[in-house]
PDB file of C-alpha atoms in Angstrom:
ATOM      1  CA  UNK A 256      44.943  41.108 -16.773  1.00 94.00           C
ATOM      2  CA  UNK A 257      41.833  39.565 -16.169  1.00 97.00           C
ATOM      3  CA  UNK A 258      39.923  36.725 -18.017  1.00 98.00           C
ATOM      4  CA  UNK A 259      36.616  35.058 -17.774  1.00 98.00           C
ATOM      5  CA  UNK A 260      35.229  32.326 -19.431  1.00 97.00           C
ATOM      6  CA  UNK A 261      31.568  31.037 -19.263  1.00 97.00           C
ATOM      7  CA  UNK A 262      29.747  28.359 -21.032  1.00 95.00           C
ATOM      8  CA  UNK A 263      26.007  27.697 -21.308  1.00 95.00           C
ATOM      9  CA  UNK A 264      25.592  31.491 -19.737  1.00 96.00           C
ATOM     10  CA  UNK A 265      22.244  33.296 -19.855  1.00 96.00           C
ATOM     11  CA  UNK A 266      22.208  35.977 -22.173  1.00 96.00           C
ATOM     12  CA  UNK A 267      21.592  38.529 -19.743  1.00 96.00           C
ATOM     13  CA  UNK A 268      25.014  37.922 -17.690  1.00 97.00           C
ATOM     14  CA  UNK A 269      26.547  37.660 -21.107  1.00 96.00           C
ATOM     15  CA  UNK A 270      25.471  41.399 -22.052  1.00 96.00           C
ATOM     16  CA  UNK A 271      26.350  42.412 -18.492  1.00 96.00           C
ATOM     17  CA  UNK A 272      29.935  41.076 -18.952  1.00 97.00           C
ATOM     18  CA  UNK A 273      30.072  42.923 -22.190  1.00 96.00           C
ATOM     19  CA  UNK A 274      29.511  46.063 -20.458  1.00 95.00           C
ATOM     20  CA  UNK A 275      32.731  45.701 -18.182  1.00 96.00           C
ATOM     21  CA  UNK A 276      34.901  43.497 -20.592  1.00 97.00           C
ATOM     22  CA  UNK A 277      35.944  43.095 -24.137  1.00 97.00           C
ATOM     23  CA  UNK A 278      34.546  39.698 -25.637  1.00 97.00           C
ATOM     24  CA  UNK A 279      37.243  38.469 -27.607  1.00 97.00           C
ATOM     25  CA  UNK A 280      35.331  35.126 -28.490  1.00 96.00           C
ATOM     26  CA  UNK A 281      32.124  33.867 -27.822  1.00 96.00           C
ATOM     27  CA  UNK A 282      31.937  33.301 -23.914  1.00 96.00           C
ATOM     28  CA  UNK A 283      35.666  34.583 -23.436  1.00 98.00           C
ATOM     29  CA  UNK A 284      36.036  38.091 -21.878  1.00 98.00           C
ATOM     30  CA  UNK A 285      39.235  40.111 -21.075  1.00 98.00           C
ATOM     31  CA  UNK A 286      39.841  43.618 -19.194  1.00 97.00           C
ATOM     32  CA  UNK A 287      42.230  44.936 -16.595  1.00 96.00           C
ATOM     33  CA  UNK A 288      40.729  45.958 -13.273  1.00 95.00           C
ATOM     34  CA  UNK A 289      41.787  46.506  -9.566  1.00 96.00           C
ATOM     35  CA  UNK A 290      40.843  43.646  -6.959  1.00 96.00           C
ATOM     36  CA  UNK A 291      37.676  45.898  -5.916  1.00 97.00           C
ATOM     37  CA  UNK A 292      36.051  45.722  -9.170  1.00 96.00           C
ATOM     38  CA  UNK A 293      37.424  42.184 -10.175  1.00 97.00           C
ATOM     39  CA  UNK A 294      35.535  40.612  -6.830  1.00 97.00           C
ATOM     40  CA  UNK A 295      32.298  42.782  -7.649  1.00 97.00           C
ATOM     41  CA  UNK A 296      32.253  41.374 -11.578  1.00 97.00           C
ATOM     42  CA  UNK A 297      32.988  37.799 -10.281  1.00 97.00           C
ATOM     43  CA  UNK A 298      29.912  38.401  -7.687  1.00 97.00           C
ATOM     44  CA  UNK A 299      27.477  39.130 -10.765  1.00 96.00           C
ATOM     45  CA  UNK A 300      28.798  36.046 -12.609  1.00 97.00           C
ATOM     46  CA  UNK A 301      28.253  33.980  -9.417  1.00 96.00           C
ATOM     47  CA  UNK A 302      24.844  35.358  -9.021  1.00 96.00           C
ATOM     48  CA  UNK A 303      23.896  35.031 -12.711  1.00 96.00           C
ATOM     49  CA  UNK A 304      25.330  31.911 -13.905  1.00 96.00           C
ATOM     50  CA  UNK A 305      22.275  29.873 -13.707  1.00 94.00           C
ATOM     51  CA  UNK A 306      22.970  26.210 -15.119  1.00 93.00           C
ATOM     52  CA  UNK A 307      26.254  27.352 -16.705  1.00 95.00           C
ATOM     53  CA  UNK A 308      29.749  27.443 -15.275  1.00 94.00           C
ATOM     54  CA  UNK A 309      32.384  29.971 -15.386  1.00 95.00           C
ATOM     55  CA  UNK A 310      36.325  30.759 -14.530  1.00 95.00           C
ATOM     56  CA  UNK A 311      37.974  33.728 -13.824  1.00 96.00           C
ATOM     57  CA  UNK A 312      41.629  34.040 -13.639  1.00 96.00           C
ATOM     58  CA  UNK A 313      43.987  37.097 -13.232  1.00 96.00           C
ATOM     59  CA  UNK A 314      47.437  38.128 -12.645  1.00 96.00           C
ATOM     60  CA  UNK A 315      48.471  37.741  -9.075  1.00 92.00           C
ATOM     61  CA  UNK A 316      51.931  37.273  -7.071  1.00 91.00           C
ATOM     62  CA  UNK A 317      51.961  33.570  -6.806  1.00 85.00           C
ATOM     63  CA  UNK A 318      54.426  30.891  -7.911  1.00 84.00           C
ATOM     64  CA  UNK A 319      52.523  30.358 -11.283  1.00 85.00           C
ATOM     65  CA  UNK A 320      51.955  34.174 -11.830  1.00 89.00           C
ATOM     66  CA  UNK A 321      48.059  34.128 -11.884  1.00 91.00           C
ATOM     67  CA  UNK A 322      45.236  32.752  -9.678  1.00 91.00           C
ATOM     68  CA  UNK A 323      41.711  31.709 -10.471  1.00 91.00           C
ATOM     69  CA  UNK A 324      38.305  30.790  -9.402  1.00 91.00           C
ATOM     70  CA  UNK A 325      35.340  28.757 -10.944  1.00 91.00           C
ATOM     71  CA  UNK A 326      31.626  28.341 -10.480  1.00 92.00           C
ATOM     72  CA  UNK A 327      28.808  26.308 -11.449  1.00 87.00           C
ATOM     73  CA  UNK A 328      28.829  22.810 -12.471  1.00 83.00           C
ATOM     74  CA  UNK A 329      32.049  21.615 -14.447  1.00 78.00           C
ATOM     75  CA  UNK A 330      34.254  18.492 -14.231  1.00 73.00           C
ATOM     76  CA  UNK A 331      37.348  20.562 -13.268  1.00 78.00           C
ATOM     77  CA  UNK A 332      37.537  21.820  -9.889  1.00 76.00           C
ATOM     78  CA  UNK A 333      40.485  23.874  -8.229  1.00 79.00           C
ATOM     79  CA  UNK A 334      42.526  22.187  -5.813  1.00 80.00           C
ATOM     80  CA  UNK A 335      45.643  23.241  -3.748  1.00 82.00           C
ATOM     81  CA  UNK A 336      48.847  21.116  -3.352  1.00 78.00           C
ATOM     82  CA  UNK A 337      51.593  22.594  -1.556  1.00 76.00           C
ATOM     83  CA  UNK A 338      50.615  25.607  -1.738  1.00 76.00           C
ATOM     84  CA  UNK A 339      50.227  25.714  -5.670  1.00 79.00           C
ATOM     85  CA  UNK A 340      46.733  25.739  -7.193  1.00 82.00           C
ATOM     86  CA  UNK A 341      46.051  23.046  -9.650  1.00 81.00           C
ATOM     87  CA  UNK A 342      43.176  21.505 -11.565  1.00 81.00           C
ATOM     88  CA  UNK A 343      41.683  18.150 -10.810  1.00 79.00           C
ATOM     89  CA  UNK A 344      38.992  16.300 -12.795  1.00 75.00           C
ATOM     90  CA  UNK A 345      35.824  14.775 -11.327  1.00 75.00           C
ATOM     91  CA  UNK A 346      34.917  11.251 -12.297  1.00 71.00           C
ATOM     92  CA  UNK A 347      32.285  11.292 -15.336  1.00 69.00           C
ATOM     93  CA  UNK A 348      28.531  11.071 -13.902  1.00 69.00           C
ATOM     94  CA  UNK A 349      28.373   7.452 -15.373  1.00 67.00           C
ATOM     95  CA  UNK A 350      31.398   6.305 -13.826  1.00 61.00           C
ATOM     96  CA  UNK A 351      33.508   6.005 -16.825  1.00 57.00           C
ATOM     97  CA  UNK A 352      31.350   3.139 -18.278  1.00 65.00           C
ATOM     98  CA  UNK A 353      30.637   4.778 -21.579  1.00 61.00           C
ATOM     99  CA  UNK A 354      34.119   5.914 -22.036  1.00 56.00           C
ATOM    100  CA  UNK A 355      35.765   5.116 -25.651  1.00 54.00           C
TER     101      UNK A 355
END
């Protein structure tokens, strides 16, 4: 199983993803492909994302049962801790001064 979620993606990239994957919601694409095809699709995402951001998750032989990669500007970044991949948040651009 392969899932790609894009935000603020150019229409050209969204159309390209729709050729390979089923768009089940706006910006959410699913499919089931080999590692080679998955890497090819991700390469196209990285080249075409522009100012947007994307995450791709797939079934993998890890403790969690999946793995993921990200690209583009996003506050969430993957970090590895004791062999487990987790998600960390970057501080807000204003340093949290405008937090509620």
